[in-house]
mmCIF file of C-alpha atoms in Angstrom:
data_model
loop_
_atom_site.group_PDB
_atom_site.id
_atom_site.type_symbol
_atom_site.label_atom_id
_atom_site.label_comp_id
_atom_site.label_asym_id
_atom_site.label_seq_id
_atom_site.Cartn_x
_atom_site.Cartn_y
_atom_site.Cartn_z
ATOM 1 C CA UNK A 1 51.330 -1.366 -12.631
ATOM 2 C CA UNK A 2 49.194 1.399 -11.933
ATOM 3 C CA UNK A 3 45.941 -1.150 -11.141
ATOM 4 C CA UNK A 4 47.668 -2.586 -8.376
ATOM 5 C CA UNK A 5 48.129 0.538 -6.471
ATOM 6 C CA UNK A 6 44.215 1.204 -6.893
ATOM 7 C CA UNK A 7 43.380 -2.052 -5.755
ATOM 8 C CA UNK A 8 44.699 -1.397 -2.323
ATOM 9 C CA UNK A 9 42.784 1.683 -2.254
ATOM 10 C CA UNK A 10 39.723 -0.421 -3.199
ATOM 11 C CA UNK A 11 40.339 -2.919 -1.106
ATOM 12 C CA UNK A 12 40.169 -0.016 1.756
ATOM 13 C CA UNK A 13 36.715 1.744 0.481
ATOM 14 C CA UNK A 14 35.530 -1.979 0.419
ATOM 15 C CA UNK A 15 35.859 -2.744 4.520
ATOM 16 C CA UNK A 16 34.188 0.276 5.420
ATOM 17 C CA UNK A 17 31.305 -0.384 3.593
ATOM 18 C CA UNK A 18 30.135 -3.892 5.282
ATOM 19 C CA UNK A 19 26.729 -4.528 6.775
ATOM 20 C CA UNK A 20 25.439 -1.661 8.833
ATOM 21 C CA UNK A 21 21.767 -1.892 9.560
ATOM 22 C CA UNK A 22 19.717 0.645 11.385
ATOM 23 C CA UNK A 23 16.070 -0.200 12.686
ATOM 24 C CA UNK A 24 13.708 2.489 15.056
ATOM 25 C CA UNK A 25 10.673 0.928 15.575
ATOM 26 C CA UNK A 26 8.473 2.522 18.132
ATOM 27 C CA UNK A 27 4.957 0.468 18.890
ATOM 28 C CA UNK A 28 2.081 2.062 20.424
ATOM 29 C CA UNK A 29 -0.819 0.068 20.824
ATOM 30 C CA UNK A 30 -1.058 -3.868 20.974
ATOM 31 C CA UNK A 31 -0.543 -5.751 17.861
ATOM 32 C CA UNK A 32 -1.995 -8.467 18.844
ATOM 33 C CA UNK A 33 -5.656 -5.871 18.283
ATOM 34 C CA UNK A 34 -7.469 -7.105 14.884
ATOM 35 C CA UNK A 35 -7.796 -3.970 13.875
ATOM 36 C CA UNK A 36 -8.160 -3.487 9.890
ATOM 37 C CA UNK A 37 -5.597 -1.770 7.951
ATOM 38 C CA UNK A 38 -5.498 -0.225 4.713
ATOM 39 C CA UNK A 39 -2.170 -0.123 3.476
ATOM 40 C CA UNK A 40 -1.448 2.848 0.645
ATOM 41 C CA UNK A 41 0.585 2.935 -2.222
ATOM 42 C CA UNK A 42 4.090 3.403 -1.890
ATOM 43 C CA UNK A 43 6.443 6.130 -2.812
ATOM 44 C CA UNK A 44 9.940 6.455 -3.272
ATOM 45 C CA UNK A 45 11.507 9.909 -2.430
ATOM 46 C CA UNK A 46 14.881 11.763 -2.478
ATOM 47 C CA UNK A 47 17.016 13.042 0.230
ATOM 48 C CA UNK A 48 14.369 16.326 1.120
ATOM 49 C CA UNK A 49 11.273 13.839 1.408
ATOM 50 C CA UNK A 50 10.367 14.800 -2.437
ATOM 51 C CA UNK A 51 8.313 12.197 -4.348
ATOM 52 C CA UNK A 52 10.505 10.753 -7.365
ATOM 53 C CA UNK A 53 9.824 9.402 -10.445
ATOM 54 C CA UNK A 54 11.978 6.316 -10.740
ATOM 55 C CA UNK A 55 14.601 6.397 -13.080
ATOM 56 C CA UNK A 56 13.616 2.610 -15.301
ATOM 57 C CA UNK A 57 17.441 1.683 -16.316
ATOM 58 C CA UNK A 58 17.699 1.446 -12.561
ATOM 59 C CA UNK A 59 14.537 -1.483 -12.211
ATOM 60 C CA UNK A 60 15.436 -3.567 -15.350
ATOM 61 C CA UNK A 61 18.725 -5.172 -15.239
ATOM 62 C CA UNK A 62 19.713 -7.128 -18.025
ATOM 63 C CA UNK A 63 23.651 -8.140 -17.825
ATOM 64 C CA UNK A 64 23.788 -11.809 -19.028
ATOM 65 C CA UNK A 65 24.398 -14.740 -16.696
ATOM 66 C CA UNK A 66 24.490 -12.041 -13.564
ATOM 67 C CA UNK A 67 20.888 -10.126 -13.318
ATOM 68 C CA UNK A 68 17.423 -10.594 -13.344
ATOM 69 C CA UNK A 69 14.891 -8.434 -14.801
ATOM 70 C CA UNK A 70 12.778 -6.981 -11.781
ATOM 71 C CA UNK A 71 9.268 -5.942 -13.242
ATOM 72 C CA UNK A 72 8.129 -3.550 -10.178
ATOM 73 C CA UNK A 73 9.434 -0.199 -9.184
ATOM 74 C CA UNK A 74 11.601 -0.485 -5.515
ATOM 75 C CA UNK A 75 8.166 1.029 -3.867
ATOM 76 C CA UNK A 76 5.969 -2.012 -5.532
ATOM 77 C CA UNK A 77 8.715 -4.187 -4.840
ATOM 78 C CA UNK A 78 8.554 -3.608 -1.240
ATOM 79 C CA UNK A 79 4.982 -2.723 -0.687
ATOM 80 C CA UNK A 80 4.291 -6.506 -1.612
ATOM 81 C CA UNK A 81 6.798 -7.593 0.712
ATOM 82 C CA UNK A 82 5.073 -5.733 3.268
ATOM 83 C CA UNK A 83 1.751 -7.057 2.547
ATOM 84 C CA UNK A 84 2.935 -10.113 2.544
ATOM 85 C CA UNK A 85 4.655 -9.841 6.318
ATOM 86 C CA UNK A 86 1.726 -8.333 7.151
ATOM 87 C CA UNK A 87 -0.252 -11.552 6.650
ATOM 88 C CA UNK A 88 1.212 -12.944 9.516
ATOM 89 C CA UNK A 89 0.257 -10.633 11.946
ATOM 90 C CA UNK A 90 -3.003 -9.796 13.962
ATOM 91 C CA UNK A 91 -3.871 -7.471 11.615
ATOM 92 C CA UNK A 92 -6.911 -7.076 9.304
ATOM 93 C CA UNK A 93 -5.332 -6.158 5.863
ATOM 94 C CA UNK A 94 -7.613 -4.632 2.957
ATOM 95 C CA UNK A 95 -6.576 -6.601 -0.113
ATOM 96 C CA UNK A 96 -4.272 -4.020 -2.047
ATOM 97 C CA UNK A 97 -6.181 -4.189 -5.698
ATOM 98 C CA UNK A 98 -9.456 -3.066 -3.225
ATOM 99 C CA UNK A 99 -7.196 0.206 -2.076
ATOM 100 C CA UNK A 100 -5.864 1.232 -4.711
ATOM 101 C CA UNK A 101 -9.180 1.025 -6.465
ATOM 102 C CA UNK A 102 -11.253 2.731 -3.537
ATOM 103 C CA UNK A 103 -8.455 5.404 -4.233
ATOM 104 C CA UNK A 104 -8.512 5.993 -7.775
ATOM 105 C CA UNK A 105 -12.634 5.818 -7.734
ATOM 106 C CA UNK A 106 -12.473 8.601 -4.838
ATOM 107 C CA UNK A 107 -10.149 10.950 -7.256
ATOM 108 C CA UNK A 108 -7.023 10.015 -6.739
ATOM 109 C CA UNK A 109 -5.372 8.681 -9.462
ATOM 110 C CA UNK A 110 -3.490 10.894 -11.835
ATOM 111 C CA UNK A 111 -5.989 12.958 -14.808
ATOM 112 C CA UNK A 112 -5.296 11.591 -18.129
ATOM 113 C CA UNK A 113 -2.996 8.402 -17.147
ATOM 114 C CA UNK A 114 -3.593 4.869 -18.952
ATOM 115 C CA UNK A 115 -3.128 3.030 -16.672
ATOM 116 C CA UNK A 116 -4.332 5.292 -14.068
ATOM 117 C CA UNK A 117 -1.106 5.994 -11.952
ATOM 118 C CA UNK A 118 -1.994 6.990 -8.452
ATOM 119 C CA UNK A 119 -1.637 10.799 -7.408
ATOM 120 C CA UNK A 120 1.357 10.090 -4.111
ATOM 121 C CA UNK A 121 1.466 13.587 -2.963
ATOM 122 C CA UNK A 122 -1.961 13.523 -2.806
ATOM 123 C CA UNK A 123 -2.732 10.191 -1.300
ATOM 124 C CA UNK A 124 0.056 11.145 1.871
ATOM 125 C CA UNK A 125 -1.537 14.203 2.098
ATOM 126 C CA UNK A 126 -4.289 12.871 2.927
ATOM 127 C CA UNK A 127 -6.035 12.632 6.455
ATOM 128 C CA UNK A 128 -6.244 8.991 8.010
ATOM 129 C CA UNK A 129 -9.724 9.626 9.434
ATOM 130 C CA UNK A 130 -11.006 10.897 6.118
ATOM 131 C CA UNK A 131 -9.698 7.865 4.195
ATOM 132 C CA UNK A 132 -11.460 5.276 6.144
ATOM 133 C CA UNK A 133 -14.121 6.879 7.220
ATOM 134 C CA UNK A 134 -15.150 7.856 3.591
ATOM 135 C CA UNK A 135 -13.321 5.531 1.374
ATOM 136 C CA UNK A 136 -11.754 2.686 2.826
ATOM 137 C CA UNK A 137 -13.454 1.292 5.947
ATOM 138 C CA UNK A 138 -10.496 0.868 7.808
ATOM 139 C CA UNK A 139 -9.178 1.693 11.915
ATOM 140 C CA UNK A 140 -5.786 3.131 10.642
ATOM 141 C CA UNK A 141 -3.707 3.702 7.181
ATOM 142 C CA UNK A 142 0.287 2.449 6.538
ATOM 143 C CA UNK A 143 2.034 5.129 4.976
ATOM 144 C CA UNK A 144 4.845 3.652 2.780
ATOM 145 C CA UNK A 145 8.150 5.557 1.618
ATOM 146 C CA UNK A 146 11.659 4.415 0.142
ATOM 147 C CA UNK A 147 13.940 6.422 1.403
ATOM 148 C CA UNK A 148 17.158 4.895 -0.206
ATOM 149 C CA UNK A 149 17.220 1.612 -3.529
ATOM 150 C CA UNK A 150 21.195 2.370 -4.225
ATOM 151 C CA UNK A 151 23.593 0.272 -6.071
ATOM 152 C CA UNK A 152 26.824 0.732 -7.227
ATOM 153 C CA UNK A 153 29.537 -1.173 -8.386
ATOM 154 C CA UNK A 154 33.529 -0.771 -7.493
ATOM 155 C CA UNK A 155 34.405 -2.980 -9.794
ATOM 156 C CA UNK A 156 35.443 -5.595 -7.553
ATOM 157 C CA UNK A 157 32.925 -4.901 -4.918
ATOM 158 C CA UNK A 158 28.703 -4.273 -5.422
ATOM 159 C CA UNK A 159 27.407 -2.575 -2.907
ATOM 160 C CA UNK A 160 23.588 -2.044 -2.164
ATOM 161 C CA UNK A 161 21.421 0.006 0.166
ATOM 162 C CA UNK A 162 17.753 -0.003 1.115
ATOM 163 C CA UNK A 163 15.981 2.435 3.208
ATOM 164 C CA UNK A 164 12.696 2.438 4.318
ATOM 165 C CA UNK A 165 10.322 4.465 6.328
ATOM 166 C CA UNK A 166 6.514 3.332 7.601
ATOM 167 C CA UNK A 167 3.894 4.968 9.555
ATOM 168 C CA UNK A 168 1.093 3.309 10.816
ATOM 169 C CA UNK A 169 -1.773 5.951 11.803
ATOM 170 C CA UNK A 170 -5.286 5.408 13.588
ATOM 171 C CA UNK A 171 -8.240 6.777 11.932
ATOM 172 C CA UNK A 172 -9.853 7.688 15.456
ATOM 173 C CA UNK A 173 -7.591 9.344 17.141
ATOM 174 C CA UNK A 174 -4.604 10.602 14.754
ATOM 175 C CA UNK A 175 -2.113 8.997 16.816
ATOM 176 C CA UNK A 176 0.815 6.995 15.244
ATOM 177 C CA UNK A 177 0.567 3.431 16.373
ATOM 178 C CA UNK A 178 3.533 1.940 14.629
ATOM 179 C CA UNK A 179 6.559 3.601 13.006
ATOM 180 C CA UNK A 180 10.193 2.702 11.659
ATOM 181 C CA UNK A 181 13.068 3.893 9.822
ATOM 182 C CA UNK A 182 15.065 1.627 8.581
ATOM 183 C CA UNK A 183 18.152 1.553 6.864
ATOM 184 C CA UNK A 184 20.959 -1.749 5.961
ATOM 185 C CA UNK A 185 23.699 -1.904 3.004
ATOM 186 C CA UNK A 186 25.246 -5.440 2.072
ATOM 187 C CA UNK A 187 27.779 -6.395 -0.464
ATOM 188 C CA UNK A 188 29.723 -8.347 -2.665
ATOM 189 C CA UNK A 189 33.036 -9.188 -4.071
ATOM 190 C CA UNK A 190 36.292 -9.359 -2.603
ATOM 191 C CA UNK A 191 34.865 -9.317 1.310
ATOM 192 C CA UNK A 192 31.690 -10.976 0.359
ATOM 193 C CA UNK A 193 32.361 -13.892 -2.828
ATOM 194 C CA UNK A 194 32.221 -12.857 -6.260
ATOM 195 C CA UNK A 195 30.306 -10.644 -7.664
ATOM 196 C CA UNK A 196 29.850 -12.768 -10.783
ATOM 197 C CA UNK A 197 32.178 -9.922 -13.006
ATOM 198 C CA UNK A 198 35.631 -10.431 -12.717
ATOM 199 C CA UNK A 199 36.665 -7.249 -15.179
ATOM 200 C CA UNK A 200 38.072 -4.516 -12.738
ATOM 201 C CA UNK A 201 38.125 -2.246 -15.677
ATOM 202 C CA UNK A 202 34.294 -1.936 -16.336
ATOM 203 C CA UNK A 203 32.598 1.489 -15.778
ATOM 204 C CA UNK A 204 30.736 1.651 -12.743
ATOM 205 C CA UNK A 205 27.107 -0.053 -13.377
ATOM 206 C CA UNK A 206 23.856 1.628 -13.066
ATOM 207 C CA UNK A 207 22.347 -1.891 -13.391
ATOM 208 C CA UNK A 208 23.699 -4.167 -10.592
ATOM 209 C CA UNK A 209 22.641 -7.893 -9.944
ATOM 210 C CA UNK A 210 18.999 -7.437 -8.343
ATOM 211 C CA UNK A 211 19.349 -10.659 -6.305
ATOM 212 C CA UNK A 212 22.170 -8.510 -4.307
ATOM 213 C CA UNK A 213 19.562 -5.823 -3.659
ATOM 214 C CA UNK A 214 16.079 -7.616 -3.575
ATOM 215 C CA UNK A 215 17.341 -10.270 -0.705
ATOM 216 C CA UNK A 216 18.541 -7.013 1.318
ATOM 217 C CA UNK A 217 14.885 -5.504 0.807
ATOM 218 C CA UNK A 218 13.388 -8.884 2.198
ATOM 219 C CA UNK A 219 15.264 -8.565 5.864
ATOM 220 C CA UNK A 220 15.041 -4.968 5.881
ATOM 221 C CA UNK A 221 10.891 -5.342 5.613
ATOM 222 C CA UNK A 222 11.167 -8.657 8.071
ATOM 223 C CA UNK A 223 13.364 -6.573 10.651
ATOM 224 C CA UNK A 224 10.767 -3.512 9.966
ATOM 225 C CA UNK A 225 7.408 -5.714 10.499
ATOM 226 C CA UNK A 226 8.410 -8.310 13.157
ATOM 227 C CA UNK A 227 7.453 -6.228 15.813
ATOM 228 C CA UNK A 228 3.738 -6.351 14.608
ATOM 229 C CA UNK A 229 4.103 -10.235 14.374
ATOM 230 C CA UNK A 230 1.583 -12.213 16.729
ATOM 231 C CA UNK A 231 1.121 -16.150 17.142
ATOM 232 C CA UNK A 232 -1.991 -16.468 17.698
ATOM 233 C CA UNK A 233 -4.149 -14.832 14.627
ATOM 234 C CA UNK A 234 -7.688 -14.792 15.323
ATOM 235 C CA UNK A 235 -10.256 -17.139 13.332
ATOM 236 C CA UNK A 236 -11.265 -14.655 11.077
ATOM 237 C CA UNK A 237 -8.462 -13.095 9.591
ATOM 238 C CA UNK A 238 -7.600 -16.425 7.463
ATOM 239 C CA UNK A 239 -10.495 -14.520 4.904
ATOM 240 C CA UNK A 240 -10.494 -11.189 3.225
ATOM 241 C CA UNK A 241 -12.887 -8.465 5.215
ATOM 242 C CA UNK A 242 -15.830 -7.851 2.110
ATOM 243 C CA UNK A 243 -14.884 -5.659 -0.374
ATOM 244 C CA UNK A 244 -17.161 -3.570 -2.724
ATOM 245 C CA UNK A 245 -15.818 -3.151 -6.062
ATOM 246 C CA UNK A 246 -18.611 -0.687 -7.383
ATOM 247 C CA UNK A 247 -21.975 0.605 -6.485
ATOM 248 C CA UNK A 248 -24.478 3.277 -8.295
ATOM 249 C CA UNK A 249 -28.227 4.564 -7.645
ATOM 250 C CA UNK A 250 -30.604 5.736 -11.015
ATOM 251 C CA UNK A 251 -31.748 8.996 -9.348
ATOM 252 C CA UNK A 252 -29.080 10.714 -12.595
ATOM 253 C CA UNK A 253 -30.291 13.878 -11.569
ATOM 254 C CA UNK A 254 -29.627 14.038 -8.075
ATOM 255 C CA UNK A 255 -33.902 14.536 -7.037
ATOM 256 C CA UNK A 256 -36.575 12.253 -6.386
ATOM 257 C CA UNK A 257 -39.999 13.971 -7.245
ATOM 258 C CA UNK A 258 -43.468 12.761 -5.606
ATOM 259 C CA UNK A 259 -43.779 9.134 -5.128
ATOM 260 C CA UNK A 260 -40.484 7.749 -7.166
ATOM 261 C CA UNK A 261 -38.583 5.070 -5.822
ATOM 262 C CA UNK A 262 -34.340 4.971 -5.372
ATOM 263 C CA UNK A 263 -32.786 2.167 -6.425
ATOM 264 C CA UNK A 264 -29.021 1.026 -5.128
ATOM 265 C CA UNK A 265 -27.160 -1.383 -6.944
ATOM 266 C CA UNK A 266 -23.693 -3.281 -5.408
ATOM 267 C CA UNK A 267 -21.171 -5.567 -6.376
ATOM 268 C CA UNK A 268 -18.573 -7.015 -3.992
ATOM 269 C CA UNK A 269 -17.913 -10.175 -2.334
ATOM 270 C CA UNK A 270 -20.538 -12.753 -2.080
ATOM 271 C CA UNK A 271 -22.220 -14.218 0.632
ATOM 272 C CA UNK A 272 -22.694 -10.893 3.194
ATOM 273 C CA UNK A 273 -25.340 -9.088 4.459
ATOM 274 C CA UNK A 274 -25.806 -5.744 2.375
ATOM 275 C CA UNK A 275 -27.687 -2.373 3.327
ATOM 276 C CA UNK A 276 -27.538 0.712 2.129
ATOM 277 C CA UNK A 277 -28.578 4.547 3.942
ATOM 278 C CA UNK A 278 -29.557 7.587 2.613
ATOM 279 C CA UNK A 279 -27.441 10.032 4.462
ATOM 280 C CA UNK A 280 -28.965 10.680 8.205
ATOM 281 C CA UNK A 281 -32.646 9.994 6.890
ATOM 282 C CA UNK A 282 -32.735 6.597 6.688
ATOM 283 C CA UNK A 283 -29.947 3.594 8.043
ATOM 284 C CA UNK A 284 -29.676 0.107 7.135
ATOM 285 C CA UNK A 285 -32.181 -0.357 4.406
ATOM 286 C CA UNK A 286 -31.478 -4.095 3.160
ATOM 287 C CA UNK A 287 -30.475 -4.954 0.071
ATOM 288 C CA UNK A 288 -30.596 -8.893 -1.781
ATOM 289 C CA UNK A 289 -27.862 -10.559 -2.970
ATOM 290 C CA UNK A 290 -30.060 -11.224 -6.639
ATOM 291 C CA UNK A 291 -26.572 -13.288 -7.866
ATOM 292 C CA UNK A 292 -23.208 -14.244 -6.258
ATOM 293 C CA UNK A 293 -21.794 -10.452 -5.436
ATOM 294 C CA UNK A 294 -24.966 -9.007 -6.838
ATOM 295 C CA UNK A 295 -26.610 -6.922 -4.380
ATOM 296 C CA UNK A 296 -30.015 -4.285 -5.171
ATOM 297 C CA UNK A 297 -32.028 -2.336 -2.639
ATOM 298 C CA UNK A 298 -34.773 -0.307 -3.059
ATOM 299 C CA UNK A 299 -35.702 3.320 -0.603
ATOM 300 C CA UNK A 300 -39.543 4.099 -0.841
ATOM 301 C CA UNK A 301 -40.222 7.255 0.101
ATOM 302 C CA UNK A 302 -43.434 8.000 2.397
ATOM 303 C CA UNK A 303 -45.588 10.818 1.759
ATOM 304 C CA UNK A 304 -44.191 12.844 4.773
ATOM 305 C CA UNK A 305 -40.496 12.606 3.734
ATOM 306 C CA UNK A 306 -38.518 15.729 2.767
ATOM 307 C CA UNK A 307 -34.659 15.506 2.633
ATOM 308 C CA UNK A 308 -31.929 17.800 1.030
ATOM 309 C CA UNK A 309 -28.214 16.509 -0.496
ATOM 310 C CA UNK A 310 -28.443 13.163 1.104
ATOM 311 C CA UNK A 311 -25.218 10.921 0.316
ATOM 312 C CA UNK A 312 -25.715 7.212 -0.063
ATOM 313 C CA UNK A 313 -23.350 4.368 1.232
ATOM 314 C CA UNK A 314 -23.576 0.938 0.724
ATOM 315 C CA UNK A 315 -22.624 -1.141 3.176
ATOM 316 C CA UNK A 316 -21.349 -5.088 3.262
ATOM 317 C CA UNK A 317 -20.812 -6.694 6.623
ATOM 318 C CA UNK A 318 -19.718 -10.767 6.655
ATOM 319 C CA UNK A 319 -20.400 -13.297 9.393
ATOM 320 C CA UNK A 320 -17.401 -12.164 11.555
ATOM 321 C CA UNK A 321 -19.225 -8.415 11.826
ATOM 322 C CA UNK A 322 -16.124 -7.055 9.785
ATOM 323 C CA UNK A 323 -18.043 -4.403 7.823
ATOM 324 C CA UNK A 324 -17.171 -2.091 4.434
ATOM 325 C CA UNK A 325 -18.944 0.565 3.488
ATOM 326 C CA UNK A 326 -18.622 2.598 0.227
ATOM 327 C CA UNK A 327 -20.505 5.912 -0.609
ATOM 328 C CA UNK A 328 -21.393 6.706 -4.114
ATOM 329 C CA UNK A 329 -19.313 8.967 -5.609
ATOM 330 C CA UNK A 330 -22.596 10.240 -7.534
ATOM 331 C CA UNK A 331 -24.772 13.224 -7.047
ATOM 332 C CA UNK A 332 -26.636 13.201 -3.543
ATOM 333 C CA UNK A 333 -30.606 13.084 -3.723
ATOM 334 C CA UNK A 334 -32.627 15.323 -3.079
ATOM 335 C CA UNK A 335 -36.693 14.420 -2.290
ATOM 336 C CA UNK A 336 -38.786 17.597 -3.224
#
């Protein structure tokens, strides 16, 4: 009759660990502002703030008629739930598949990873103002970590915990316009219905039902984003802000010699106006949209012109004003 005297015990662990959520939010500026966000990739990291690699029996549970498979890390998991909250509030969102690729074209992704994975330490590390000024065309950056994606199970109780942290950071002026930590457990069995295994015997699981766990995620990132939640969305922000997915000039060798003309090539979303410049020399040189997303512009240099390591961005701005600018990651040019 040993069981029954651990059941009690159990029974006791079980009641202290009920629902105990935790949620800091501190709001600086007014969310009803458009301004446009870029949110980065998410990370998931240990007790010291350390970047982990996430450990895959944990993501894909398979235990028949209890669990379903859950294809995402927590961090992806989660990010998406944020972007998706994030839809609903005054806030100009960069589509994620145009960040992450901004990202991985500006040098951070991981060397030698197919698919590219994206190089966390160095994307946190980096500044806000650098990232959309250079890369992303954005007013401020979200900064995404997982502090805690537990499970465990008593064997008549599951238990799960999710932690998360998020910064939101203007490019301008460095401050921190948004932040929260926050924190809630749930679980089930004996205080909260059955857990859907009834053998008290089993060895604790590292694979728990990811309904338990993915439904806590959901009101943790509704708690965490509700304060940015406005009513009344402006016009505009029921459309993406234009994107660029690429863009390239033929001047291979970095100089222009005598009388040769640069050519800029783009390809984003359709239907803006386009214009490229050629670092502080020249600003706003049109380019024509040749076919849907298709854009080509052409610099022709006068006799008098003389310029050293120029940089050249391309630039997309819709009917709204929102503007994106990318600069080519190629050589600069040169006009000898």
């Amino acid at each position: 009759m040993r069981i029954l005297r651990i059941i009690p015990l159990i029974l006791v662990t079980m009641t202290a660990l009920g629902c105990a959520g935790s949620f800091k939010p501190t709001l600086n500026f007014n969310p009803s502002e458009p301004i446009r966000i870029a949110v980065l990739p998410f990370g998931q990291v240990d007790e010291r703030g350390r970047f982990v690699e996430v450990d895959e029996s944990l993501l894909l549970d398979n235990i028949s008629l209890v669990s379903a498979k859950l294809k995402q890390t927590p961090a992806q998991f989660i990010q998406g739930l944020v972007q998706t909250e994030l839809s609903k509030a005054s806030l100009d969102v960069i589509p994620p598949a145009l960040v992450d690729a901004e990202l991985i074209h500006a040098g951070y992704g991981v060397a030698g990873t197919n698919p590219v994975k994206m190089d966390l330490a160095k994307v946190f590390a980096a500044d806000a103002g650098t990232l959309c000024s250079k890369i992303l065309s954005c007013d401020a950056v979200l900064y995404g970590r997982i502090t805690s994606w537990d499970r465990s199970y008593y064997g008549v109780q599951a238990v799960a915990t999710v932690g998360i942290q998020l910064q939101l950071i203007s490019a301008r002026t460095k401050k921190v316009l948004y932040e929260i930590d926050a924190r809630d457990s749930d679980s089930r069995g004996i205080t909260k219905g059955p857990t859907g295994l009834s053998n008290i015997v089993l060895e604790p699981l590292k694979g728990l039902d990811n309904e338990i766990i993915t439904d806590l995620a959901r009101h943790v990132v509704d708690k965490s984003i509700d304060p940015l939640s406005n009513d009344s969305r402006p016009e505009f922000l029921t459309t993406n802000a234009p994107f660029i997915l690429a863009s390239a000039h033929d001047a291979a060798s970095g100089t222009l010699a005598g009388n040769k003309i640069l050519t800029v090539v783009a390809f984003g979303s359709p239907g803006t106006t386009a214009s490229f410049s050629l670092g502080t020399t020249s600003q706003g040189i049109p380019m024509l949209e040749r076919a849907p997303g298709h854009y080509i512009g052409e610099f022709v240099p006068l006799p008098s012109d003389s310029f050293k390591n120029q940089s050249v961005t391309v630039t997309l701005k819709d009917s709204f004003g929102r503007a994106t600018s990318q600069r080519i990651a190629t050589t600069p040019v040169s006009l000898r």
